mmCIF file of C-alpha atoms and ligand atoms in Angstrom:
data_model
loop_
_atom_site.group_PDB
_atom_site.id
_atom_site.type_symbol
_atom_site.label_atom_id
_atom_site.label_comp_id
_atom_site.label_asym_id
_atom_site.label_seq_id
_atom_site.Cartn_x
_atom_site.Cartn_y
_atom_site.Cartn_z
ATOM 1 C CA UNK A 1 0.000 0.000 0.000
ATOM 2 C CA UNK A 2 1.293 3.506 -0.729
ATOM 3 C CA UNK A 3 2.602 5.433 2.280
ATOM 4 C CA UNK A 4 0.020 7.809 3.774
ATOM 5 C CA UNK A 5 0.564 11.443 2.759
ATOM 6 C CA UNK A 6 2.342 13.736 5.212
ATOM 7 C CA UNK A 7 0.024 15.077 7.886
ATOM 8 C CA UNK A 8 0.546 18.692 6.917
ATOM 9 C CA UNK A 9 -1.506 18.091 3.750
ATOM 10 C CA UNK A 10 -4.423 16.567 5.634
ATOM 11 C CA UNK A 11 -7.119 17.915 7.907
ATOM 12 C CA UNK A 12 -5.980 16.024 10.955
ATOM 13 C CA UNK A 13 -7.134 18.352 13.731
ATOM 14 C CA UNK A 14 -10.837 17.676 14.549
ATOM 15 C CA UNK A 15 -11.271 21.131 16.099
ATOM 16 C CA UNK A 16 -9.976 22.779 12.940
ATOM 17 C CA UNK A 17 -12.295 20.656 10.792
ATOM 18 C CA UNK A 18 -15.288 21.683 12.911
ATOM 19 C CA UNK A 19 -14.336 25.359 12.673
ATOM 20 C CA UNK A 20 -13.812 25.150 8.920
ATOM 21 C CA UNK A 21 -17.206 23.480 8.389
ATOM 22 C CA UNK A 22 -18.943 26.067 10.566
ATOM 23 C CA UNK A 23 -17.332 29.050 8.819
ATOM 24 C CA UNK A 24 -18.002 27.682 5.375
ATOM 25 C CA UNK A 25 -21.645 26.809 6.062
ATOM 26 C CA UNK A 26 -22.354 30.172 7.691
ATOM 27 C CA UNK A 27 -20.857 31.959 4.685
ATOM 28 C CA UNK A 28 -22.869 29.792 2.266
ATOM 29 C CA UNK A 29 -26.066 30.556 4.121
ATOM 30 C CA UNK A 30 -25.348 34.308 3.825
ATOM 31 C CA UNK A 31 -23.846 34.547 0.352
ATOM 32 C CA UNK A 32 -25.059 31.700 -1.878
ATOM 33 C CA UNK A 33 -26.458 32.553 -5.296
ATOM 34 C CA UNK A 34 -30.159 31.944 -5.886
ATOM 35 C CA UNK A 35 -30.252 29.209 -8.508
ATOM 36 C CA UNK A 36 -33.375 27.410 -9.728
ATOM 37 C CA UNK A 37 -32.091 23.898 -8.954
ATOM 38 C CA UNK A 38 -31.191 24.929 -5.421
ATOM 39 C CA UNK A 39 -34.680 26.232 -4.839
ATOM 40 C CA UNK A 40 -36.154 22.987 -6.205
ATOM 41 C CA UNK A 41 -33.851 20.761 -4.134
ATOM 42 C CA UNK A 42 -34.710 22.712 -0.986
ATOM 43 C CA UNK A 43 -38.486 22.753 -1.414
ATOM 44 C CA UNK A 44 -39.464 19.616 -3.348
ATOM 45 C CA UNK A 45 -40.951 17.081 -0.887
ATOM 46 C CA UNK A 46 -40.825 14.117 -3.280
ATOM 47 C CA UNK A 47 -37.400 12.455 -3.062
ATOM 48 C CA UNK A 48 -37.406 11.127 -6.645
ATOM 49 C CA UNK A 49 -38.308 14.526 -8.062
ATOM 50 C CA UNK A 50 -35.641 16.136 -5.899
ATOM 51 C CA UNK A 51 -33.057 13.671 -7.173
ATOM 52 C CA UNK A 52 -34.156 14.235 -10.758
ATOM 53 C CA UNK A 53 -33.974 18.052 -10.398
ATOM 54 C CA UNK A 54 -30.426 17.899 -9.021
ATOM 55 C CA UNK A 55 -29.372 15.311 -11.589
ATOM 56 C CA UNK A 56 -30.511 17.446 -14.541
ATOM 57 C CA UNK A 57 -28.705 20.499 -13.141
ATOM 58 C CA UNK A 58 -25.482 18.576 -12.525
ATOM 59 C CA UNK A 59 -25.418 17.131 -16.032
ATOM 60 C CA UNK A 60 -26.095 20.544 -17.578
ATOM 61 C CA UNK A 61 -23.420 22.186 -15.427
ATOM 62 C CA UNK A 62 -20.689 19.799 -16.593
ATOM 63 C CA UNK A 63 -18.297 21.957 -18.654
ATOM 64 C CA UNK A 64 -20.893 24.752 -18.859
ATOM 65 C CA UNK A 65 -21.205 28.088 -17.056
ATOM 66 C CA UNK A 66 -24.026 28.607 -14.538
ATOM 67 C CA UNK A 67 -25.298 31.710 -16.385
ATOM 68 C CA UNK A 68 -25.733 29.686 -19.589
ATOM 69 C CA UNK A 69 -27.398 26.751 -17.862
ATOM 70 C CA UNK A 70 -30.189 28.641 -16.024
ATOM 71 C CA UNK A 71 -32.353 29.270 -19.062
ATOM 72 C CA UNK A 72 -31.887 25.739 -20.440
ATOM 73 C CA UNK A 73 -32.635 24.266 -17.026
ATOM 74 C CA UNK A 74 -35.860 26.200 -16.591
ATOM 75 C CA UNK A 75 -37.093 25.241 -20.058
ATOM 76 C CA UNK A 76 -36.146 21.588 -19.492
ATOM 77 C CA UNK A 77 -37.921 21.337 -16.147
ATOM 78 C CA UNK A 78 -40.981 23.049 -17.569
ATOM 79 C CA UNK A 79 -41.131 20.612 -20.475
ATOM 80 C CA UNK A 80 -40.168 17.456 -18.534
ATOM 81 C CA UNK A 81 -40.831 18.081 -14.832
ATOM 82 C CA UNK A 82 -40.450 14.386 -13.941
ATOM 83 C CA UNK A 83 -38.376 11.385 -14.911
ATOM 84 C CA UNK A 84 -41.482 9.826 -16.379
ATOM 85 C CA UNK A 85 -42.064 12.813 -18.670
ATOM 86 C CA UNK A 86 -38.454 12.742 -19.850
ATOM 87 C CA UNK A 87 -38.599 8.997 -20.475
ATOM 88 C CA UNK A 88 -41.443 9.585 -22.941
ATOM 89 C CA UNK A 89 -39.674 12.342 -24.898
ATOM 90 C CA UNK A 90 -38.076 11.645 -28.271
ATOM 91 C CA UNK A 91 -34.352 12.080 -28.800
ATOM 92 C CA UNK A 92 -35.144 14.723 -31.409
ATOM 93 C CA UNK A 93 -36.981 16.817 -28.802
ATOM 94 C CA UNK A 94 -34.111 16.383 -26.346
ATOM 95 C CA UNK A 95 -31.558 17.466 -28.953
ATOM 96 C CA UNK A 96 -33.684 20.469 -29.912
ATOM 97 C CA UNK A 97 -33.859 21.713 -26.349
ATOM 98 C CA UNK A 98 -30.169 20.993 -25.794
ATOM 99 C CA UNK A 99 -29.085 22.790 -29.006
ATOM 100 C CA UNK A 100 -26.438 25.385 -28.149
ATOM 101 C CA UNK A 101 -25.495 23.907 -24.764
ATOM 102 C CA UNK A 102 -22.638 21.805 -26.191
ATOM 103 C CA UNK A 103 -21.442 18.276 -25.353
ATOM 104 C CA UNK A 104 -24.613 16.901 -26.864
ATOM 105 C CA UNK A 105 -24.232 13.326 -25.701
ATOM 106 C CA UNK A 106 -25.134 14.570 -22.200
ATOM 107 C CA UNK A 107 -28.779 15.142 -23.122
ATOM 108 C CA UNK A 108 -29.034 11.806 -24.870
ATOM 109 C CA UNK A 109 -27.541 9.911 -21.938
ATOM 110 C CA UNK A 110 -29.769 11.720 -19.462
ATOM 111 C CA UNK A 111 -32.790 10.610 -21.398
ATOM 112 C CA UNK A 112 -31.544 7.017 -21.726
ATOM 113 C CA UNK A 113 -30.936 6.909 -17.992
ATOM 114 C CA UNK A 114 -34.424 8.299 -17.269
ATOM 115 C CA UNK A 115 -35.901 5.501 -19.405
ATOM 116 C CA UNK A 116 -33.874 2.981 -17.452
ATOM 117 C CA UNK A 117 -35.111 4.308 -14.089
ATOM 118 C CA UNK A 118 -38.702 4.137 -15.310
ATOM 119 C CA UNK A 119 -38.505 0.718 -16.982
ATOM 120 C CA UNK A 120 -36.059 -1.149 -14.733
ATOM 121 C CA UNK A 121 -36.179 0.607 -11.360
ATOM 122 C CA UNK A 122 -39.929 1.217 -11.137
ATOM 123 C CA UNK A 123 -39.373 4.973 -11.468
ATOM 124 C CA UNK A 124 -37.430 5.143 -8.207
ATOM 125 C CA UNK A 125 -34.064 6.925 -8.238
ATOM 126 C CA UNK A 126 -31.211 5.046 -6.518
ATOM 127 C CA UNK A 127 -30.586 6.670 -3.133
ATOM 128 C CA UNK A 128 -26.830 6.300 -2.576
ATOM 129 C CA UNK A 129 -23.808 7.568 -4.486
ATOM 130 C CA UNK A 130 -22.626 3.997 -5.040
ATOM 131 C CA UNK A 131 -25.947 2.867 -6.575
ATOM 132 C CA UNK A 132 -26.387 6.038 -8.608
ATOM 133 C CA UNK A 133 -22.976 5.545 -10.189
ATOM 134 C CA UNK A 134 -23.523 1.837 -10.712
ATOM 135 C CA UNK A 135 -27.053 1.956 -12.100
ATOM 136 C CA UNK A 136 -27.365 5.195 -14.092
ATOM 137 C CA UNK A 137 -25.557 5.552 -17.427
ATOM 138 C CA UNK A 138 -23.682 8.839 -17.677
ATOM 139 C CA UNK A 139 -23.557 9.341 -13.890
ATOM 140 C CA UNK A 140 -19.944 9.407 -12.722
ATOM 141 C CA UNK A 141 -18.465 9.604 -9.257
ATOM 142 C CA UNK A 142 -18.875 13.367 -8.903
ATOM 143 C CA UNK A 143 -22.489 13.505 -10.145
ATOM 144 C CA UNK A 144 -23.446 10.532 -7.983
ATOM 145 C CA UNK A 145 -21.958 12.222 -4.889
ATOM 146 C CA UNK A 146 -23.699 15.501 -5.689
ATOM 147 C CA UNK A 147 -27.141 13.892 -6.177
ATOM 148 C CA UNK A 148 -26.813 11.668 -3.097
ATOM 149 C CA UNK A 149 -25.625 14.428 -0.773
ATOM 150 C CA UNK A 150 -27.875 17.246 -2.018
ATOM 151 C CA UNK A 151 -31.062 15.249 -2.623
ATOM 152 C CA UNK A 152 -30.847 12.434 -0.082
ATOM 153 C CA UNK A 153 -28.517 13.779 2.627
ATOM 154 C CA UNK A 154 -25.866 11.079 2.251
ATOM 155 C CA UNK A 155 -22.639 12.195 3.966
ATOM 156 C CA UNK A 156 -20.427 11.749 0.961
ATOM 157 C CA UNK A 157 -17.958 14.227 -0.533
ATOM 158 C CA UNK A 158 -17.645 15.563 -4.078
ATOM 159 C CA UNK A 159 -14.618 16.507 -6.136
ATOM 160 C CA UNK A 160 -15.024 18.733 -9.175
ATOM 161 C CA UNK A 161 -12.760 21.423 -10.661
ATOM 162 C CA UNK A 162 -13.772 23.995 -8.033
ATOM 163 C CA UNK A 163 -13.226 21.594 -5.135
ATOM 164 C CA UNK A 164 -9.838 20.552 -6.527
ATOM 165 C CA UNK A 165 -8.721 24.178 -6.582
ATOM 166 C CA UNK A 166 -9.973 24.967 -3.075
ATOM 167 C CA UNK A 167 -8.534 21.835 -1.458
ATOM 168 C CA UNK A 168 -5.175 22.181 -3.218
ATOM 169 C CA UNK A 169 -4.887 25.736 -1.895
ATOM 170 C CA UNK A 170 -6.139 24.928 1.585
ATOM 171 C CA UNK A 171 -3.471 22.237 1.912
ATOM 172 C CA UNK A 172 -0.731 23.471 -0.469
ATOM 173 C CA UNK A 173 -1.060 20.467 -2.756
ATOM 174 C CA UNK A 174 1.205 21.215 -5.707
ATOM 175 C CA UNK A 175 1.631 17.768 -7.259
ATOM 176 C CA UNK A 176 -0.133 17.328 -10.621
ATOM 177 C CA UNK A 177 -3.806 17.712 -9.658
ATOM 178 C CA UNK A 178 -4.955 15.709 -12.671
ATOM 179 C CA UNK A 179 -2.956 12.629 -11.686
ATOM 180 C CA UNK A 180 -5.001 9.658 -10.405
ATOM 181 C CA UNK A 181 -3.031 9.499 -7.130
ATOM 182 C CA UNK A 182 -3.714 13.137 -6.257
ATOM 183 C CA UNK A 183 -7.359 12.903 -7.337
ATOM 184 C CA UNK A 184 -7.800 9.874 -5.075
ATOM 185 C CA UNK A 185 -6.257 11.800 -2.209
ATOM 186 C CA UNK A 186 -8.639 14.699 -2.809
ATOM 187 C CA UNK A 187 -11.621 12.322 -2.730
ATOM 188 C CA UNK A 188 -10.451 10.975 0.634
ATOM 189 C CA UNK A 189 -10.103 14.532 1.857
ATOM 190 C CA UNK A 190 -13.558 15.581 0.586
ATOM 191 C CA UNK A 191 -15.156 12.513 2.210
ATOM 192 C CA UNK A 192 -13.443 13.252 5.506
ATOM 193 C CA UNK A 193 -14.312 16.952 5.475
ATOM 194 C CA UNK A 194 -17.986 16.785 4.483
ATOM 195 C CA UNK A 195 -20.345 17.936 7.224
ATOM 196 C CA UNK A 196 -22.248 14.929 8.583
ATOM 197 C CA UNK A 197 -25.502 16.737 9.278
ATOM 198 C CA UNK A 198 -25.631 19.046 6.214
ATOM 199 C CA UNK A 199 -23.635 17.236 3.515
ATOM 200 C CA UNK A 200 -25.546 18.742 0.578
ATOM 201 C CA UNK A 201 -25.084 22.305 1.814
ATOM 202 C CA UNK A 202 -21.457 21.640 2.673
ATOM 203 C CA UNK A 203 -20.620 20.266 -0.775
ATOM 204 C CA UNK A 204 -22.431 23.116 -2.484
ATOM 205 C CA UNK A 205 -20.638 25.587 -0.210
ATOM 206 C CA UNK A 206 -17.225 24.204 -1.123
ATOM 207 C CA UNK A 207 -18.077 24.392 -4.832
ATOM 208 C CA UNK A 208 -19.619 27.858 -4.418
ATOM 209 C CA UNK A 209 -16.446 29.055 -2.726
ATOM 210 C CA UNK A 210 -14.421 27.834 -5.701
ATOM 211 C CA UNK A 211 -16.834 29.415 -8.172
ATOM 212 C CA UNK A 212 -17.120 32.856 -6.557
ATOM 213 C CA UNK A 213 -14.209 33.482 -4.139
ATOM 214 C CA UNK A 214 -11.386 30.999 -4.632
ATOM 215 C CA UNK A 215 -11.456 31.561 -8.386
ATOM 216 C CA UNK A 216 -8.616 30.453 -10.671
ATOM 217 C CA UNK A 217 -6.803 33.699 -11.471
ATOM 218 C CA UNK A 218 -7.512 36.389 -8.870
ATOM 219 C CA UNK A 219 -8.974 34.753 -5.751
ATOM 220 C CA UNK A 220 -10.574 37.085 -3.205
ATOM 221 C CA UNK A 221 -8.626 35.786 -0.208
ATOM 222 C CA UNK A 222 -9.419 38.856 1.897
ATOM 223 C CA UNK A 223 -13.140 37.931 1.772
ATOM 224 C CA UNK A 224 -12.644 34.204 2.146
ATOM 225 C CA UNK A 225 -14.510 32.565 5.049
ATOM 226 C CA UNK A 226 -11.848 29.861 5.475
ATOM 227 C CA UNK A 227 -8.680 31.884 5.042
ATOM 228 C CA UNK A 228 -7.516 31.118 8.557
ATOM 229 C CA UNK A 229 -7.448 27.431 7.565
ATOM 230 C CA UNK A 230 -5.676 28.015 4.264
ATOM 231 C CA UNK A 231 -2.016 27.045 4.042
ATOM 232 C CA UNK A 232 -1.513 28.773 0.678
ATOM 233 C CA UNK A 233 -2.836 32.037 2.125
ATOM 234 C CA UNK A 234 -0.558 31.709 5.195
ATOM 235 C CA UNK A 235 2.365 31.003 2.967
ATOM 236 C CA UNK A 236 1.652 34.062 0.846
ATOM 237 C CA UNK A 237 1.344 36.277 3.924
ATOM 238 C CA UNK A 238 4.195 34.978 6.031
ATOM 239 C CA UNK A 239 6.596 33.237 3.650
ATOM 240 C CA UNK A 240 8.802 30.738 5.415
ATOM 241 C CA UNK A 241 8.648 31.968 8.995
ATOM 242 C CA UNK A 242 8.830 29.151 11.552
ATOM 243 C CA UNK A 243 5.143 29.578 12.513
ATOM 244 C CA UNK A 244 3.995 28.819 8.999
ATOM 245 C CA UNK A 245 3.784 25.414 7.368
ATOM 246 C CA UNK A 246 6.577 25.021 4.891
ATOM 247 C CA UNK A 247 5.409 22.701 2.167
ATOM 248 C CA UNK A 248 8.896 21.804 1.040
ATOM 249 C CA UNK A 249 9.425 20.516 4.540
ATOM 250 C CA UNK A 250 7.376 17.368 4.253
ATOM 251 C CA UNK A 251 9.971 14.963 5.504
ATOM 252 C CA UNK A 252 12.482 12.765 3.847
ATOM 253 C CA UNK A 253 12.061 11.584 0.297
ATOM 254 C CA UNK A 254 9.677 12.837 -2.322
ATOM 255 C CA UNK A 255 6.391 14.063 -0.931
ATOM 256 C CA UNK A 256 3.602 12.784 -3.215
ATOM 257 C CA UNK A 257 1.558 15.970 -2.733
ATOM 258 C CA UNK A 258 4.165 18.748 -2.822
ATOM 259 C CA UNK A 259 5.102 20.624 -5.986
ATOM 260 C CA UNK A 260 7.942 18.961 -7.879
ATOM 261 C CA UNK A 261 11.392 20.165 -6.759
ATOM 262 C CA UNK A 262 11.891 21.608 -10.245
ATOM 263 C CA UNK A 263 8.884 23.939 -9.782
ATOM 264 C CA UNK A 264 9.218 25.491 -6.337
ATOM 265 C CA UNK A 265 6.904 28.111 -4.834
ATOM 266 C CA UNK A 266 6.815 31.253 -6.978
ATOM 267 C CA UNK A 267 6.127 34.244 -4.758
ATOM 268 C CA UNK A 268 4.737 36.218 -7.728
ATOM 269 C CA UNK A 269 1.938 33.695 -8.068
ATOM 270 C CA UNK A 270 0.930 33.670 -4.389
ATOM 271 C CA UNK A 271 -1.944 31.278 -3.702
ATOM 272 C CA UNK A 272 -2.315 30.595 -7.425
ATOM 273 C CA UNK A 273 0.780 28.411 -7.147
ATOM 274 C CA UNK A 274 -1.916 25.818 -6.485
ATOM 275 C CA UNK A 275 -3.299 23.741 -8.051
ATOM 276 C CA UNK A 276 -0.839 22.627 -10.705
ATOM 277 C CA UNK A 277 -1.555 20.497 -13.705
ATOM 278 C CA UNK A 278 0.596 18.739 -16.241
ATOM 279 C CA UNK A 279 0.530 20.665 -19.532
ATOM 280 C CA UNK A 280 -2.564 19.887 -21.638
ATOM 281 C CA UNK A 281 -2.267 18.457 -25.117
ATOM 282 C CA UNK A 282 -3.090 21.176 -27.662
ATOM 283 C CA UNK A 283 -6.417 20.648 -29.488
ATOM 284 C CA UNK A 284 -6.288 18.757 -32.787
ATOM 285 C CA UNK A 285 -6.747 20.957 -35.878
ATOM 286 C CA UNK A 286 -9.502 19.920 -38.329
ATOM 287 C CA UNK A 287 -10.844 21.491 -41.527
ATOM 288 C CA UNK A 288 -14.323 20.765 -42.793
ATOM 289 C CA UNK A 289 -15.924 22.070 -45.964
ATOM 290 C CA UNK A 290 -19.604 22.860 -45.549
ATOM 291 C CA UNK A 291 -22.143 24.079 -48.065
ATOM 292 C CA UNK A 292 -25.399 25.970 -47.606
ATOM 293 C CA UNK A 293 -27.636 24.632 -50.385
ATOM 294 C CA UNK A 294 -30.530 26.993 -51.021
ATOM 295 C CA UNK A 295 -33.713 26.637 -53.047
ATOM 296 C CA UNK A 296 -37.003 28.490 -53.396
ATOM 297 C CA UNK A 297 -39.639 26.744 -51.315
ATOM 298 C CA UNK A 298 -43.225 26.229 -52.484
ATOM 299 C CA UNK A 299 -44.280 29.593 -50.980
ATOM 300 C CA UNK A 300 -41.355 31.408 -52.549
ATOM 301 C CA UNK A 301 -39.379 31.681 -49.311
ATOM 302 C CA UNK A 302 -35.809 30.380 -49.371
ATOM 303 C CA UNK A 303 -35.181 26.935 -47.889
ATOM 304 C CA UNK A 304 -31.925 25.289 -46.886
ATOM 305 C CA UNK A 305 -30.833 21.663 -46.848
ATOM 306 C CA UNK A 306 -29.795 20.178 -43.508
ATOM 307 C CA UNK A 307 -28.676 16.604 -42.933
ATOM 308 C CA UNK A 308 -28.406 14.560 -39.764
ATOM 309 C CA UNK A 309 -25.063 13.464 -38.337
ATOM 310 C CA UNK A 310 -24.469 9.831 -37.328
ATOM 311 C CA UNK A 311 -25.926 8.731 -33.986
ATOM 312 C CA UNK A 312 -22.520 8.389 -32.315
ATOM 313 C CA UNK A 313 -19.350 10.463 -32.153
ATOM 314 C CA UNK A 314 -18.946 14.246 -32.145
ATOM 315 C CA UNK A 315 -22.287 16.141 -32.277
ATOM 316 C CA UNK A 316 -24.135 12.818 -32.554
ATOM 317 C CA UNK A 317 -27.604 13.065 -34.091
ATOM 318 C CA UNK A 318 -27.461 16.835 -34.641
ATOM 319 C CA UNK A 319 -28.323 18.496 -37.942
ATOM 320 C CA UNK A 320 -25.884 20.401 -40.131
ATOM 321 C CA UNK A 321 -25.375 21.748 -43.619
ATOM 322 C CA UNK A 322 -23.866 19.018 -45.844
ATOM 323 C CA UNK A 323 -20.248 18.855 -44.710
ATOM 324 C CA UNK A 324 -17.076 17.025 -45.591
ATOM 325 C CA UNK A 325 -13.913 16.667 -43.465
ATOM 326 C CA UNK A 326 -10.877 17.776 -45.459
ATOM 327 C CA UNK A 327 -7.260 16.700 -45.395
ATOM 328 C CA UNK A 328 -4.936 19.412 -44.031
ATOM 329 C CA UNK A 329 -3.043 21.591 -46.534
ATOM 330 C CA UNK A 330 -5.380 20.895 -49.453
ATOM 331 C CA UNK A 331 -5.304 23.519 -52.228
ATOM 332 C CA UNK A 332 -8.507 25.572 -52.483
ATOM 333 C CA UNK A 333 -9.287 24.215 -55.932
ATOM 334 C CA UNK A 334 -9.045 20.649 -54.691
ATOM 335 C CA UNK A 335 -11.235 21.468 -51.661
ATOM 336 C CA UNK A 336 -13.944 22.752 -53.994
ATOM 337 C CA UNK A 337 -13.753 19.670 -56.184
ATOM 338 C CA UNK A 338 -14.062 17.316 -53.233
ATOM 339 C CA UNK A 339 -16.965 19.277 -51.810
ATOM 340 C CA UNK A 340 -18.696 19.365 -55.229
ATOM 341 C CA UNK A 341 -18.348 15.556 -55.510
ATOM 342 C CA UNK A 342 -19.774 15.144 -52.021
ATOM 343 C CA UNK A 343 -22.737 17.423 -52.736
ATOM 344 C CA UNK A 344 -23.651 15.372 -55.762
ATOM 345 C CA UNK A 345 -24.698 12.629 -53.363
ATOM 346 C CA UNK A 346 -27.381 14.949 -51.960
ATOM 347 C CA UNK A 347 -28.430 16.758 -55.129
ATOM 348 C CA UNK A 348 -28.500 13.617 -57.282
ATOM 349 C CA UNK A 349 -26.919 15.519 -60.189
ATOM 350 C CA UNK A 350 -23.470 16.833 -61.059
ATOM 351 C CA UNK A 351 -22.355 19.923 -59.145
ATOM 352 C CA UNK A 352 -19.809 22.218 -60.803
ATOM 353 C CA UNK A 353 -17.004 23.122 -58.415
ATOM 354 C CA UNK A 354 -16.907 26.584 -59.995
ATOM 355 C CA UNK A 355 -20.568 27.173 -59.072
ATOM 356 C CA UNK A 356 -19.751 27.005 -55.348
ATOM 357 C CA UNK A 357 -19.556 30.474 -53.836
ATOM 358 C CA UNK A 358 -16.900 30.846 -51.145
ATOM 359 C CA UNK A 359 -18.340 32.642 -48.108
ATOM 360 C CA UNK A 360 -15.489 32.546 -45.587
ATOM 361 C CA UNK A 361 -13.948 30.496 -42.811
ATOM 362 C CA UNK A 362 -15.606 29.944 -39.443
ATOM 363 C CA UNK A 363 -13.618 28.748 -36.467
ATOM 364 C CA UNK A 364 -15.156 26.814 -33.620
ATOM 365 C CA UNK A 365 -13.242 25.362 -30.688
ATOM 366 C CA UNK A 366 -14.533 22.098 -29.270
ATOM 367 C CA UNK A 367 -12.838 20.837 -26.090
ATOM 368 C CA UNK A 368 -10.276 18.803 -28.011
ATOM 369 C CA UNK A 369 -10.669 19.988 -31.610
ATOM 370 C CA UNK A 370 -9.831 23.284 -33.259
ATOM 371 C CA UNK A 371 -12.338 23.153 -36.091
ATOM 372 C CA UNK A 372 -12.246 25.378 -39.170
ATOM 373 C CA UNK A 373 -15.357 25.304 -41.342
ATOM 374 C CA UNK A 374 -14.709 26.414 -44.917
ATOM 375 C CA UNK A 375 -18.123 27.742 -45.864
ATOM 376 C CA UNK A 376 -19.617 27.750 -49.362
ATOM 377 C CA UNK A 377 -23.095 28.381 -50.679
ATOM 378 C CA UNK A 378 -24.913 27.070 -53.721
ATOM 379 C CA UNK A 379 -28.328 28.223 -54.999
ATOM 380 C CA UNK A 380 -30.268 25.447 -56.728
ATOM 381 C CA UNK A 381 -32.777 25.782 -59.531
ATOM 382 C CA UNK A 382 -35.772 23.501 -59.734
ATOM 383 C CA UNK A 383 -36.783 20.760 -57.364
ATOM 384 C CA UNK A 384 -34.617 18.062 -55.951
ATOM 385 C CA UNK A 385 -35.803 14.758 -54.528
ATOM 386 C CA UNK A 386 -34.102 13.708 -51.351
ATOM 387 C CA UNK A 387 -32.977 10.100 -51.370
ATOM 388 C CA UNK A 388 -34.474 8.262 -48.364
ATOM 389 C CA UNK A 389 -31.623 5.723 -48.539
ATOM 390 C CA UNK A 390 -29.161 8.426 -47.427
ATOM 391 C CA UNK A 391 -28.834 9.867 -43.896
ATOM 392 C CA UNK A 392 -31.981 11.755 -42.867
ATOM 393 C CA UNK A 393 -32.156 15.161 -44.544
ATOM 394 C CA UNK A 394 -34.756 17.914 -44.918
ATOM 395 C CA UNK A 395 -35.353 21.379 -46.322
ATOM 396 C CA UNK A 396 -35.932 24.054 -43.686
ATOM 397 C CA UNK A 397 -36.778 27.734 -43.627
ATOM 398 C CA UNK A 398 -34.633 30.113 -41.598
ATOM 399 C CA UNK A 399 -36.973 29.853 -38.596
ATOM 400 C CA UNK A 400 -37.063 26.073 -38.833
ATOM 401 C CA UNK A 401 -33.275 25.977 -38.977
ATOM 402 C CA UNK A 402 -33.024 27.863 -35.690
ATOM 403 C CA UNK A 403 -35.635 25.637 -34.036
ATOM 404 C CA UNK A 404 -33.841 22.443 -35.152
ATOM 405 C CA UNK A 405 -31.258 20.489 -33.181
ATOM 406 C CA UNK A 406 -28.245 22.250 -34.668
ATOM 407 C CA UNK A 407 -24.956 22.937 -32.916
ATOM 408 C CA UNK A 408 -23.543 26.344 -31.977
ATOM 409 C CA UNK A 409 -20.887 25.787 -34.641
ATOM 410 C CA UNK A 410 -23.582 25.468 -37.359
ATOM 411 C CA UNK A 411 -25.276 28.626 -36.070
ATOM 412 C CA UNK A 412 -21.952 30.401 -36.576
ATOM 413 C CA UNK A 413 -21.836 29.024 -40.118
ATOM 414 C CA UNK A 414 -25.355 30.345 -40.636
ATOM 415 C CA UNK A 415 -24.347 33.819 -39.466
ATOM 416 C CA UNK A 416 -21.388 33.758 -41.878
HETATM 417 FE FE1 LIG B 1 -8.771 30.200 -1.747
HETATM 418 FE FE2 LIG B 1 -7.626 32.406 -0.806
HETATM 419 FE FE3 LIG B 1 -9.628 31.231 0.534
HETATM 420 FE FE4 LIG B 1 -7.255 30.087 0.434
HETATM 421 S S1 LIG B 1 -7.746 32.037 1.385
HETATM 422 S S2 LIG B 1 -9.224 29.088 0.130
HETATM 423 S S3 LIG B 1 -6.599 30.616 -1.621
HETATM 424 S S4 LIG B 1 -9.729 32.205 -1.493
#
């Protein structure tokens, strides 16, 4: 078994733990933001509905800002206020409501999991973090802990990006915070720290602190309710005086939680010395040619062809203008020719590369892909029969385009 981490990185003094919990909870009570899912979790008497409300919010909040989520959350809960209602929705409806929120597989998995709860668990949400993680597709360790503690009062911790930052600063943890060993240590710490009588409030308070006070770049340490328990703050104020924990002083050998010896404390960074992460891989560059095919609809209004993406992979099941991934460094002429060949599949007749009008390039950054859309347009004369043997496709007006399940990237293409 690995050696236990040095005590200075842990919360080993019960009196300090009690004081930290009390200060944090009192601050949360005074300062927390009013958010719709918090109101629902606090007032909903039905445990399954409470669990569902928290679950939806947690899935939406993954990788997405609170301000963006609020509107989507309210519309979702209005449309599908219960698990049962969501289980009866179609994937198309789910994708339409999710359009613009990003990471589209989240909505699909949420709906699949709702169907599973209804059909296999008699509509009853699992009540513990362990069962939630085991039984619900798309529910990981963090989401399971959040649902169980906030909805059902289970005394279990949570570790998300905000908690990682706060804990690493509180205990001067400078080893790579994305490494499995450090993450495991942070889970142990979160489970030990969580308040036994108000676990949901405590977990939300820790995350709220990370989101509003202990922020990544310019934390508001002067206003922080737990600054007297924060080793990074002490270190910034007092440097290496004997009264202050010295993180390089963890004992003999390599401390598994200290910064590497090659990256010592940088006094210019202050508390933002923590957390530290190994450098991220740069996003992969991709180029995709896309074409807005336009025709006159039966009422004279312009219509545009959209086609559905495959049901797995990036932007699964969403609609887009006919698109074709391109090899890097292709000459423009060759790009046009390849796109023209591809469009022929949809139009059912030859498309002249010269007839494609170049509109511009649109850049969209996905989490791991730096995508450049090379945008063309092509007006079509006469009617065109869509081949049902191909991927689903349809002609839409401008309003219908915006109401369809299209990604933010395609909306940018539209604006171009
Ligand atoms: Fe974060 Fe500063 Fe509070 Fe420490 S004192 S927890 S670094 S905000």
